[in-house]
């Protein structure tokens, strides 16, 4: 199965991708995670991307497309993938289509996680991440015990992503409205869009995604 998870920052793409990985045995390809990894390792690509990420803007298309091309060519992506946070604008969607056409492996579905702005803000400003294992929590929705440190032990400290500071969240949501939202129309026209109400608990949203993608998978060419 080859799907895109589309949605505003904080809509639950990362959370749901992890469940889909377990359910379908296909990899999550998150451009945000790949970029953060490059920043943490201080690679040339990471140094190029950091300023845009810290400011809540998109990293340039050439950088992101190079990264995606390399990632899609790895063997584990041959049987399917979940694209999380990519594509992010029309040029990226067009480039993805061309790449997949070349490989003879078209997308099966694009799932939009639909959520109101007020809730997005809470999910982003409240998000905390374990700096050791990457598990995600939220100051509004997790228990006090979970927020003390992640279940794996006290050395697993929770941190806030630099772009989850309130001033950067506003910019990220603006960028979503201006550059990413047009993809809804784009994928509607391609008859790939499935809309899921993301204003529910994690399990309910996951079940809705599973229903939305059921039967979407076509055999590879
Ligand atoms: P990226 O990492 O892709 O961030 P994003 O799209 O802004 O999405 P997030 O990771 O913030 O949110 P999410 O939807 O995954 O939500 P999550 O599941 O964590 O991108 C970061 C930056 O990298 C960009 O700003 C840009 O600079 C750059 N970049 C990345 N891709 C790019 C591209 N293609 N082109 C150019 N630049 C690119 O959930 C959020 C919170 O809500 C968590 O606390 C979670 O626990 C909680 N939560 C989730 N689901 C629920 C639920 N059902 N109920 C209650 N709480 C929930």
PDB file of C-alpha atoms and ligand atoms in Angstrom:
ATOM      1  CA  UNK A   1       0.000   0.000   0.000  1.00  0.00           C
ATOM      2  CA  UNK A   2       1.312   3.426  -0.940  1.00  0.00           C
ATOM      3  CA  UNK A   3      -0.343   6.289   0.888  1.00  0.00           C
ATOM      4  CA  UNK A   4       0.191   9.930   1.747  1.00  0.00           C
ATOM      5  CA  UNK A   5      -0.902  11.273   5.137  1.00  0.00           C
ATOM      6  CA  UNK A   6      -1.879  14.866   4.530  1.00  0.00           C
ATOM      7  CA  UNK A   7      -2.748  17.324   7.281  1.00  0.00           C
ATOM      8  CA  UNK A   8      -1.759  20.483   9.091  1.00  0.00           C
ATOM      9  CA  UNK A   9       1.108  20.502  11.589  1.00  0.00           C
ATOM     10  CA  UNK A  10      -0.135  18.697  14.703  1.00  0.00           C
ATOM     11  CA  UNK A  11      -3.007  16.856  12.989  1.00  0.00           C
ATOM     12  CA  UNK A  12      -1.546  13.479  14.052  1.00  0.00           C
ATOM     13  CA  UNK A  13       0.387  12.331  10.964  1.00  0.00           C
ATOM     14  CA  UNK A  14       3.377  11.046  12.954  1.00  0.00           C
ATOM     15  CA  UNK A  15       1.236   9.383  15.635  1.00  0.00           C
ATOM     16  CA  UNK A  16      -0.918   7.579  13.079  1.00  0.00           C
ATOM     17  CA  UNK A  17       2.040   6.663  10.828  1.00  0.00           C
ATOM     18  CA  UNK A  18       3.585   4.686  13.671  1.00  0.00           C
ATOM     19  CA  UNK A  19       0.393   2.634  14.030  1.00  0.00           C
ATOM     20  CA  UNK A  20       0.125   2.087  10.287  1.00  0.00           C
ATOM     21  CA  UNK A  21       3.740   0.852  10.211  1.00  0.00           C
ATOM     22  CA  UNK A  22       2.825  -1.828  12.766  1.00  0.00           C
ATOM     23  CA  UNK A  23      -0.455  -2.747  11.074  1.00  0.00           C
ATOM     24  CA  UNK A  24       0.770  -2.954   7.477  1.00  0.00           C
ATOM     25  CA  UNK A  25       4.520  -3.653   7.832  1.00  0.00           C
ATOM     26  CA  UNK A  26       5.482  -0.804   5.498  1.00  0.00           C
ATOM     27  CA  UNK A  27       7.878   2.046   6.358  1.00  0.00           C
ATOM     28  CA  UNK A  28       6.958   5.561   7.447  1.00  0.00           C
ATOM     29  CA  UNK A  29       8.801   8.116   5.344  1.00  0.00           C
ATOM     30  CA  UNK A  30       8.717  11.398   7.228  1.00  0.00           C
ATOM     31  CA  UNK A  31      10.532  14.309   5.602  1.00  0.00           C
ATOM     32  CA  UNK A  32      10.404  16.131   8.949  1.00  0.00           C
ATOM     33  CA  UNK A  33      12.172  13.230  10.720  1.00  0.00           C
ATOM     34  CA  UNK A  34      14.751  12.889   7.922  1.00  0.00           C
ATOM     35  CA  UNK A  35      15.471  16.618   8.095  1.00  0.00           C
ATOM     36  CA  UNK A  36      15.700  16.649  11.919  1.00  0.00           C
ATOM     37  CA  UNK A  37      18.121  13.705  11.728  1.00  0.00           C
ATOM     38  CA  UNK A  38      20.295  15.651   9.264  1.00  0.00           C
ATOM     39  CA  UNK A  39      20.206  18.721  11.550  1.00  0.00           C
ATOM     40  CA  UNK A  40      21.163  16.601  14.596  1.00  0.00           C
ATOM     41  CA  UNK A  41      24.089  15.072  12.689  1.00  0.00           C
ATOM     42  CA  UNK A  42      25.085  18.534  11.441  1.00  0.00           C
ATOM     43  CA  UNK A  43      25.388  17.300   7.850  1.00  0.00           C
ATOM     44  CA  UNK A  44      25.626  19.786   4.991  1.00  0.00           C
ATOM     45  CA  UNK A  45      21.951  19.149   4.167  1.00  0.00           C
ATOM     46  CA  UNK A  46      21.036  19.641   7.845  1.00  0.00           C
ATOM     47  CA  UNK A  47      22.872  22.971   8.027  1.00  0.00           C
ATOM     48  CA  UNK A  48      21.036  24.108   4.868  1.00  0.00           C
ATOM     49  CA  UNK A  49      17.632  23.068   6.250  1.00  0.00           C
ATOM     50  CA  UNK A  50      17.937  24.343   9.830  1.00  0.00           C
ATOM     51  CA  UNK A  51      17.188  28.041   9.301  1.00  0.00           C
ATOM     52  CA  UNK A  52      13.966  27.322   7.360  1.00  0.00           C
ATOM     53  CA  UNK A  53      12.829  24.749   9.938  1.00  0.00           C
ATOM     54  CA  UNK A  54      13.515  27.010  12.922  1.00  0.00           C
ATOM     55  CA  UNK A  55      11.491  29.756  11.242  1.00  0.00           C
ATOM     56  CA  UNK A  56       8.558  27.402  10.484  1.00  0.00           C
ATOM     57  CA  UNK A  57       9.072  27.731   6.712  1.00  0.00           C
ATOM     58  CA  UNK A  58       9.392  24.959   4.142  1.00  0.00           C
ATOM     59  CA  UNK A  59      12.835  23.652   3.251  1.00  0.00           C
ATOM     60  CA  UNK A  60      13.579  24.172  -0.468  1.00  0.00           C
ATOM     61  CA  UNK A  61      12.036  21.652  -2.870  1.00  0.00           C
ATOM     62  CA  UNK A  62      15.358  20.501  -4.402  1.00  0.00           C
ATOM     63  CA  UNK A  63      16.692  19.409  -0.990  1.00  0.00           C
ATOM     64  CA  UNK A  64      13.496  17.611  -0.010  1.00  0.00           C
ATOM     65  CA  UNK A  65      13.056  15.914  -3.400  1.00  0.00           C
ATOM     66  CA  UNK A  66      16.649  14.640  -3.379  1.00  0.00           C
ATOM     67  CA  UNK A  67      16.032  13.139   0.051  1.00  0.00           C
ATOM     68  CA  UNK A  68      12.734  11.513  -1.011  1.00  0.00           C
ATOM     69  CA  UNK A  69      14.189  10.079  -4.220  1.00  0.00           C
ATOM     70  CA  UNK A  70      16.976   8.417  -2.212  1.00  0.00           C
ATOM     71  CA  UNK A  71      14.561   7.110   0.445  1.00  0.00           C
ATOM     72  CA  UNK A  72      12.052   5.681  -2.044  1.00  0.00           C
ATOM     73  CA  UNK A  73      14.833   3.796  -3.813  1.00  0.00           C
ATOM     74  CA  UNK A  74      15.650   1.722  -0.687  1.00  0.00           C
ATOM     75  CA  UNK A  75      14.423  -1.904  -0.768  1.00  0.00           C
ATOM     76  CA  UNK A  76      12.017  -1.541   2.177  1.00  0.00           C
ATOM     77  CA  UNK A  77       9.920   0.971   0.196  1.00  0.00           C
ATOM     78  CA  UNK A  78       9.364  -1.461  -2.673  1.00  0.00           C
ATOM     79  CA  UNK A  79       6.280  -3.059  -1.130  1.00  0.00           C
ATOM     80  CA  UNK A  80       4.704   0.188   0.017  1.00  0.00           C
ATOM     81  CA  UNK A  81       5.142   3.245   2.245  1.00  0.00           C
ATOM     82  CA  UNK A  82       3.423   5.910   4.283  1.00  0.00           C
ATOM     83  CA  UNK A  83       4.503   9.391   3.274  1.00  0.00           C
ATOM     84  CA  UNK A  84       4.238  11.681   6.327  1.00  0.00           C
ATOM     85  CA  UNK A  85       4.709  15.408   5.687  1.00  0.00           C
ATOM     86  CA  UNK A  86       5.426  15.013   1.992  1.00  0.00           C
ATOM     87  CA  UNK A  87       4.350  16.347  -0.456  1.00  0.00           C
ATOM     88  CA  UNK A  88       3.909  19.802   1.019  1.00  0.00           C
ATOM     89  CA  UNK A  89       3.106  21.880  -2.083  1.00  0.00           C
ATOM     90  CA  UNK A  90       2.005  21.380  -5.705  1.00  0.00           C
ATOM     91  CA  UNK A  91       5.538  21.199  -7.205  1.00  0.00           C
ATOM     92  CA  UNK A  92       6.438  18.435  -4.700  1.00  0.00           C
ATOM     93  CA  UNK A  93       3.218  16.562  -5.572  1.00  0.00           C
ATOM     94  CA  UNK A  94       4.007  16.799  -9.288  1.00  0.00           C
ATOM     95  CA  UNK A  95       7.573  15.581  -8.699  1.00  0.00           C
ATOM     96  CA  UNK A  96       6.287  12.660  -6.598  1.00  0.00           C
ATOM     97  CA  UNK A  97       3.861  11.670  -9.327  1.00  0.00           C
ATOM     98  CA  UNK A  98       6.673  11.678 -11.906  1.00  0.00           C
ATOM     99  CA  UNK A  99       8.943   9.599  -9.624  1.00  0.00           C
ATOM    100  CA  UNK A 100       6.242   7.007  -8.961  1.00  0.00           C
ATOM    101  CA  UNK A 101       5.273   6.874 -12.647  1.00  0.00           C
ATOM    102  CA  UNK A 102       8.910   6.032 -13.454  1.00  0.00           C
ATOM    103  CA  UNK A 103       8.830   3.240 -10.853  1.00  0.00           C
ATOM    104  CA  UNK A 104       5.417   2.016 -12.056  1.00  0.00           C
ATOM    105  CA  UNK A 105       4.043   2.303  -8.512  1.00  0.00           C
ATOM    106  CA  UNK A 106       1.261   4.926  -8.298  1.00  0.00           C
ATOM    107  CA  UNK A 107      -0.251   6.174  -5.041  1.00  0.00           C
ATOM    108  CA  UNK A 108      -3.229   4.242  -3.704  1.00  0.00           C
ATOM    109  CA  UNK A 109      -4.733   6.967  -1.512  1.00  0.00           C
ATOM    110  CA  UNK A 110      -4.144  10.321   0.141  1.00  0.00           C
ATOM    111  CA  UNK A 111      -5.655  10.542   3.635  1.00  0.00           C
ATOM    112  CA  UNK A 112      -6.428  14.023   4.945  1.00  0.00           C
ATOM    113  CA  UNK A 113      -6.420  14.296   8.759  1.00  0.00           C
ATOM    114  CA  UNK A 114      -8.937  17.060   9.260  1.00  0.00           C
ATOM    115  CA  UNK A 115      -8.741  19.166  12.444  1.00  0.00           C
ATOM    116  CA  UNK A 116      -9.701  22.682  13.643  1.00  0.00           C
ATOM    117  CA  UNK A 117      -7.056  25.319  14.146  1.00  0.00           C
ATOM    118  CA  UNK A 118      -7.669  25.717  17.914  1.00  0.00           C
ATOM    119  CA  UNK A 119      -7.032  22.027  18.548  1.00  0.00           C
ATOM    120  CA  UNK A 120      -3.956  22.024  16.300  1.00  0.00           C
ATOM    121  CA  UNK A 121      -2.460  24.796  18.413  1.00  0.00           C
ATOM    122  CA  UNK A 122      -2.976  22.817  21.648  1.00  0.00           C
ATOM    123  CA  UNK A 123      -1.528  19.638  20.142  1.00  0.00           C
ATOM    124  CA  UNK A 124       1.586  21.456  18.951  1.00  0.00           C
ATOM    125  CA  UNK A 125       2.259  23.708  21.941  1.00  0.00           C
ATOM    126  CA  UNK A 126       1.640  20.772  24.308  1.00  0.00           C
ATOM    127  CA  UNK A 127       3.737  18.203  22.433  1.00  0.00           C
ATOM    128  CA  UNK A 128       6.744  16.770  24.299  1.00  0.00           C
ATOM    129  CA  UNK A 129       9.103  14.172  22.858  1.00  0.00           C
ATOM    130  CA  UNK A 130      11.379  11.667  24.586  1.00  0.00           C
ATOM    131  CA  UNK A 131      14.865  12.738  23.560  1.00  0.00           C
ATOM    132  CA  UNK A 132      16.127   9.140  23.762  1.00  0.00           C
ATOM    133  CA  UNK A 133      13.435   7.011  22.066  1.00  0.00           C
ATOM    134  CA  UNK A 134      11.304   9.620  20.296  1.00  0.00           C
ATOM    135  CA  UNK A 135       8.009   8.659  21.934  1.00  0.00           C
ATOM    136  CA  UNK A 136       5.496  11.511  21.761  1.00  0.00           C
ATOM    137  CA  UNK A 137       3.434  12.930  24.672  1.00  0.00           C
ATOM    138  CA  UNK A 138       1.289  15.991  25.242  1.00  0.00           C
ATOM    139  CA  UNK A 139       0.959  18.275  28.261  1.00  0.00           C
ATOM    140  CA  UNK A 140      -2.799  18.576  27.620  1.00  0.00           C
ATOM    141  CA  UNK A 141      -3.561  14.902  27.009  1.00  0.00           C
ATOM    142  CA  UNK A 142      -0.898  12.753  28.756  1.00  0.00           C
ATOM    143  CA  UNK A 143      -0.952  11.803  32.449  1.00  0.00           C
ATOM    144  CA  UNK A 144       1.312  13.530  35.012  1.00  0.00           C
ATOM    145  CA  UNK A 145       3.228  10.253  35.365  1.00  0.00           C
ATOM    146  CA  UNK A 146       3.849  10.037  31.616  1.00  0.00           C
ATOM    147  CA  UNK A 147       5.000  13.652  31.595  1.00  0.00           C
ATOM    148  CA  UNK A 148       7.577  13.143  34.362  1.00  0.00           C
ATOM    149  CA  UNK A 149       9.626  11.035  31.959  1.00  0.00           C
ATOM    150  CA  UNK A 150       8.825   8.382  29.336  1.00  0.00           C
ATOM    151  CA  UNK A 151       7.921   4.866  30.548  1.00  0.00           C
ATOM    152  CA  UNK A 152      11.401   3.548  29.726  1.00  0.00           C
ATOM    153  CA  UNK A 153      13.047   5.318  32.682  1.00  0.00           C
ATOM    154  CA  UNK A 154      14.114   8.651  34.234  1.00  0.00           C
ATOM    155  CA  UNK A 155      17.031   9.095  31.820  1.00  0.00           C
ATOM    156  CA  UNK A 156      14.413   9.304  29.021  1.00  0.00           C
ATOM    157  CA  UNK A 157      13.795  13.046  29.362  1.00  0.00           C
ATOM    158  CA  UNK A 158      11.005  14.832  27.531  1.00  0.00           C
ATOM    159  CA  UNK A 159      11.860  17.864  25.411  1.00  0.00           C
ATOM    160  CA  UNK A 160       9.959  20.373  23.276  1.00  0.00           C
ATOM    161  CA  UNK A 161      10.701  20.600  19.539  1.00  0.00           C
ATOM    162  CA  UNK A 162      12.186  24.053  18.760  1.00  0.00           C
ATOM    163  CA  UNK A 163       9.476  24.678  16.149  1.00  0.00           C
ATOM    164  CA  UNK A 164       6.722  23.923  18.695  1.00  0.00           C
ATOM    165  CA  UNK A 165       7.342  27.320  20.380  1.00  0.00           C
ATOM    166  CA  UNK A 166       4.190  29.439  20.073  1.00  0.00           C
ATOM    167  CA  UNK A 167       5.624  32.070  17.693  1.00  0.00           C
ATOM    168  CA  UNK A 168       6.856  29.418  15.224  1.00  0.00           C
ATOM    169  CA  UNK A 169       3.578  27.430  15.373  1.00  0.00           C
ATOM    170  CA  UNK A 170       1.723  30.443  13.918  1.00  0.00           C
ATOM    171  CA  UNK A 171       4.108  30.598  10.972  1.00  0.00           C
ATOM    172  CA  UNK A 172       3.843  26.826  10.318  1.00  0.00           C
ATOM    173  CA  UNK A 173       0.044  27.019  10.251  1.00  0.00           C
ATOM    174  CA  UNK A 174       0.234  30.000   7.850  1.00  0.00           C
ATOM    175  CA  UNK A 175       2.561  28.045   5.553  1.00  0.00           C
ATOM    176  CA  UNK A 176       0.146  25.099   5.643  1.00  0.00           C
ATOM    177  CA  UNK A 177      -2.794  27.314   4.616  1.00  0.00           C
ATOM    178  CA  UNK A 178      -0.884  28.969   1.775  1.00  0.00           C
ATOM    179  CA  UNK A 179       1.203  26.137   0.348  1.00  0.00           C
ATOM    180  CA  UNK A 180      -0.079  22.738   1.494  1.00  0.00           C
ATOM    181  CA  UNK A 181      -3.869  23.204   1.537  1.00  0.00           C
ATOM    182  CA  UNK A 182      -4.072  23.455  -2.288  1.00  0.00           C
ATOM    183  CA  UNK A 183      -3.125  19.749  -2.306  1.00  0.00           C
ATOM    184  CA  UNK A 184      -6.641  18.941  -1.049  1.00  0.00           C
ATOM    185  CA  UNK A 185      -8.128  20.178  -4.330  1.00  0.00           C
ATOM    186  CA  UNK A 186      -5.282  18.562  -6.309  1.00  0.00           C
ATOM    187  CA  UNK A 187      -5.832  15.086  -4.845  1.00  0.00           C
ATOM    188  CA  UNK A 188      -9.626  15.462  -4.985  1.00  0.00           C
ATOM    189  CA  UNK A 189      -9.300  15.985  -8.747  1.00  0.00           C
ATOM    190  CA  UNK A 190      -7.080  12.882  -8.963  1.00  0.00           C
ATOM    191  CA  UNK A 191      -9.785  10.960  -7.030  1.00  0.00           C
ATOM    192  CA  UNK A 192      -7.247   9.902  -4.399  1.00  0.00           C
ATOM    193  CA  UNK A 193      -8.432  11.975  -1.420  1.00  0.00           C
ATOM    194  CA  UNK A 194     -10.072  10.364   1.642  1.00  0.00           C
ATOM    195  CA  UNK A 195     -11.032  12.700   4.494  1.00  0.00           C
ATOM    196  CA  UNK A 196     -10.791  11.497   8.104  1.00  0.00           C
ATOM    197  CA  UNK A 197     -12.034  13.435  11.141  1.00  0.00           C
ATOM    198  CA  UNK A 198      -8.913  13.725  13.317  1.00  0.00           C
ATOM    199  CA  UNK A 199     -10.767  15.243  16.299  1.00  0.00           C
ATOM    200  CA  UNK A 200     -11.082  11.981  18.205  1.00  0.00           C
ATOM    201  CA  UNK A 201      -8.862   9.737  20.326  1.00  0.00           C
ATOM    202  CA  UNK A 202      -5.861   8.088  18.642  1.00  0.00           C
ATOM    203  CA  UNK A 203      -7.559   4.678  18.327  1.00  0.00           C
ATOM    204  CA  UNK A 204     -10.755   6.073  16.777  1.00  0.00           C
ATOM    205  CA  UNK A 205      -8.749   8.085  14.224  1.00  0.00           C
ATOM    206  CA  UNK A 206      -6.650   5.016  13.424  1.00  0.00           C
ATOM    207  CA  UNK A 207      -9.758   2.906  12.803  1.00  0.00           C
ATOM    208  CA  UNK A 208     -11.155   5.619  10.522  1.00  0.00           C
ATOM    209  CA  UNK A 209      -7.894   5.681   8.528  1.00  0.00           C
ATOM    210  CA  UNK A 210      -8.002   1.907   8.136  1.00  0.00           C
ATOM    211  CA  UNK A 211     -11.560   2.116   6.813  1.00  0.00           C
ATOM    212  CA  UNK A 212     -10.544   4.934   4.462  1.00  0.00           C
ATOM    213  CA  UNK A 213      -7.682   2.974   2.887  1.00  0.00           C
ATOM    214  CA  UNK A 214      -9.454  -0.385   2.777  1.00  0.00           C
ATOM    215  CA  UNK A 215      -9.530  -1.658  -0.769  1.00  0.00           C
ATOM    216  CA  UNK A 216      -7.400   1.266  -1.962  1.00  0.00           C
ATOM    217  CA  UNK A 217      -4.310  -0.846  -2.651  1.00  0.00           C
ATOM    218  CA  UNK A 218      -3.832  -1.746  -6.324  1.00  0.00           C
ATOM    219  CA  UNK A 219      -1.297  -4.299  -7.530  1.00  0.00           C
ATOM    220  CA  UNK A 220       2.033  -2.812  -8.691  1.00  0.00           C
ATOM    221  CA  UNK A 221       2.535  -2.484 -12.450  1.00  0.00           C
TER     222      UNK A 221
HETATM  223  P1  LIG B   1       7.168  17.889  10.144  1.00  0.00           P
HETATM  224  O1  LIG B   1       8.026  17.150  11.094  1.00  0.00           O
HETATM  225  O2  LIG B   1       6.619  17.183   8.961  1.00  0.00           O
HETATM  226  O3  LIG B   1       6.078  18.587  10.986  1.00  0.00           O
HETATM  227  P2  LIG B   1       4.551  18.894  10.681  1.00  0.00           P
HETATM  228  O4  LIG B   1       3.955  18.544   9.384  1.00  0.00           O
HETATM  229  O5  LIG B   1       4.491  20.319  11.048  1.00  0.00           O
HETATM  230  O6  LIG B   1       3.837  17.870  11.546  1.00  0.00           O
HETATM  231  P3  LIG B   1       4.115  17.566  13.024  1.00  0.00           P
HETATM  232  O7  LIG B   1       5.205  16.559  13.160  1.00  0.00           O
HETATM  233  O8  LIG B   1       4.294  18.843  13.799  1.00  0.00           O
HETATM  234  O9  LIG B   1       2.693  17.013  13.493  1.00  0.00           O
HETATM  235  P4  LIG B   1       1.986  15.640  13.205  1.00  0.00           P
HETATM  236  O10 LIG B   1       0.856  15.853  12.261  1.00  0.00           O
HETATM  237  O11 LIG B   1       2.977  14.569  12.869  1.00  0.00           O
HETATM  238  O12 LIG B   1       1.358  15.391  14.647  1.00  0.00           O
HETATM  239  P5  LIG B   1       1.796  14.375  15.816  1.00  0.00           P
HETATM  240  O13 LIG B   1       1.353  13.009  15.453  1.00  0.00           O
HETATM  241  O14 LIG B   1       3.203  14.576  16.232  1.00  0.00           O
HETATM  242  O15 LIG B   1       7.978  19.151   9.556  1.00  0.00           O
HETATM  243  C1  LIG B   1       8.798  19.982  10.357  1.00  0.00           C
HETATM  244  C2  LIG B   1       9.500  20.996   9.470  1.00  0.00           C
HETATM  245  O16 LIG B   1      10.373  20.305   8.526  1.00  0.00           O
HETATM  246  C3  LIG B   1       8.593  21.858   8.575  1.00  0.00           C
HETATM  247  O17 LIG B   1       8.097  22.982   9.255  1.00  0.00           O
HETATM  248  C4  LIG B   1       9.549  22.215   7.425  1.00  0.00           C
HETATM  249  O18 LIG B   1      10.443  23.232   7.801  1.00  0.00           O
HETATM  250  C5  LIG B   1      10.355  20.934   7.237  1.00  0.00           C
HETATM  251  N1  LIG B   1       9.724  20.011   6.263  1.00  0.00           N
HETATM  252  C6  LIG B   1       9.207  18.780   6.528  1.00  0.00           C
HETATM  253  N2  LIG B   1       8.722  18.220   5.399  1.00  0.00           N
HETATM  254  C7  LIG B   1       8.943  19.108   4.401  1.00  0.00           C
HETATM  255  C8  LIG B   1       8.656  19.101   3.008  1.00  0.00           C
HETATM  256  N3  LIG B   1       8.033  18.067   2.420  1.00  0.00           N
HETATM  257  N4  LIG B   1       9.022  20.198   2.280  1.00  0.00           N
HETATM  258  C9  LIG B   1       9.665  21.238   2.845  1.00  0.00           C
HETATM  259  N5  LIG B   1       9.952  21.303   4.167  1.00  0.00           N
HETATM  260  C10 LIG B   1       9.600  20.245   4.942  1.00  0.00           C
HETATM  261  O19 LIG B   1       0.820  14.903  16.972  1.00  0.00           O
HETATM  262  C11 LIG B   1       0.975  16.200  17.554  1.00  0.00           C
HETATM  263  C12 LIG B   1       0.611  16.147  19.054  1.00  0.00           C
HETATM  264  O20 LIG B   1      -0.754  15.757  19.194  1.00  0.00           O
HETATM  265  C13 LIG B   1       1.409  15.120  19.880  1.00  0.00           C
HETATM  266  O21 LIG B   1       1.641  15.632  21.166  1.00  0.00           O
HETATM  267  C14 LIG B   1       0.504  13.877  19.943  1.00  0.00           C
HETATM  268  O22 LIG B   1       0.735  13.110  21.103  1.00  0.00           O
HETATM  269  C15 LIG B   1      -0.878  14.540  19.969  1.00  0.00           C
HETATM  270  N6  LIG B   1      -1.910  13.741  19.299  1.00  0.00           N
HETATM  271  C16 LIG B   1      -1.842  13.120  18.087  1.00  0.00           C
HETATM  272  N7  LIG B   1      -3.016  12.524  17.803  1.00  0.00           N
HETATM  273  C17 LIG B   1      -3.851  12.784  18.858  1.00  0.00           C
HETATM  274  C18 LIG B   1      -5.213  12.458  19.148  1.00  0.00           C
HETATM  275  N8  LIG B   1      -5.981  11.730  18.296  1.00  0.00           N
HETATM  276  N9  LIG B   1      -5.742  12.902  20.301  1.00  0.00           N
HETATM  277  C19 LIG B   1      -4.984  13.648  21.176  1.00  0.00           C
HETATM  278  N10 LIG B   1      -3.690  13.980  20.968  1.00  0.00           N
HETATM  279  C20 LIG B   1      -3.134  13.561  19.816  1.00  0.00           C
END
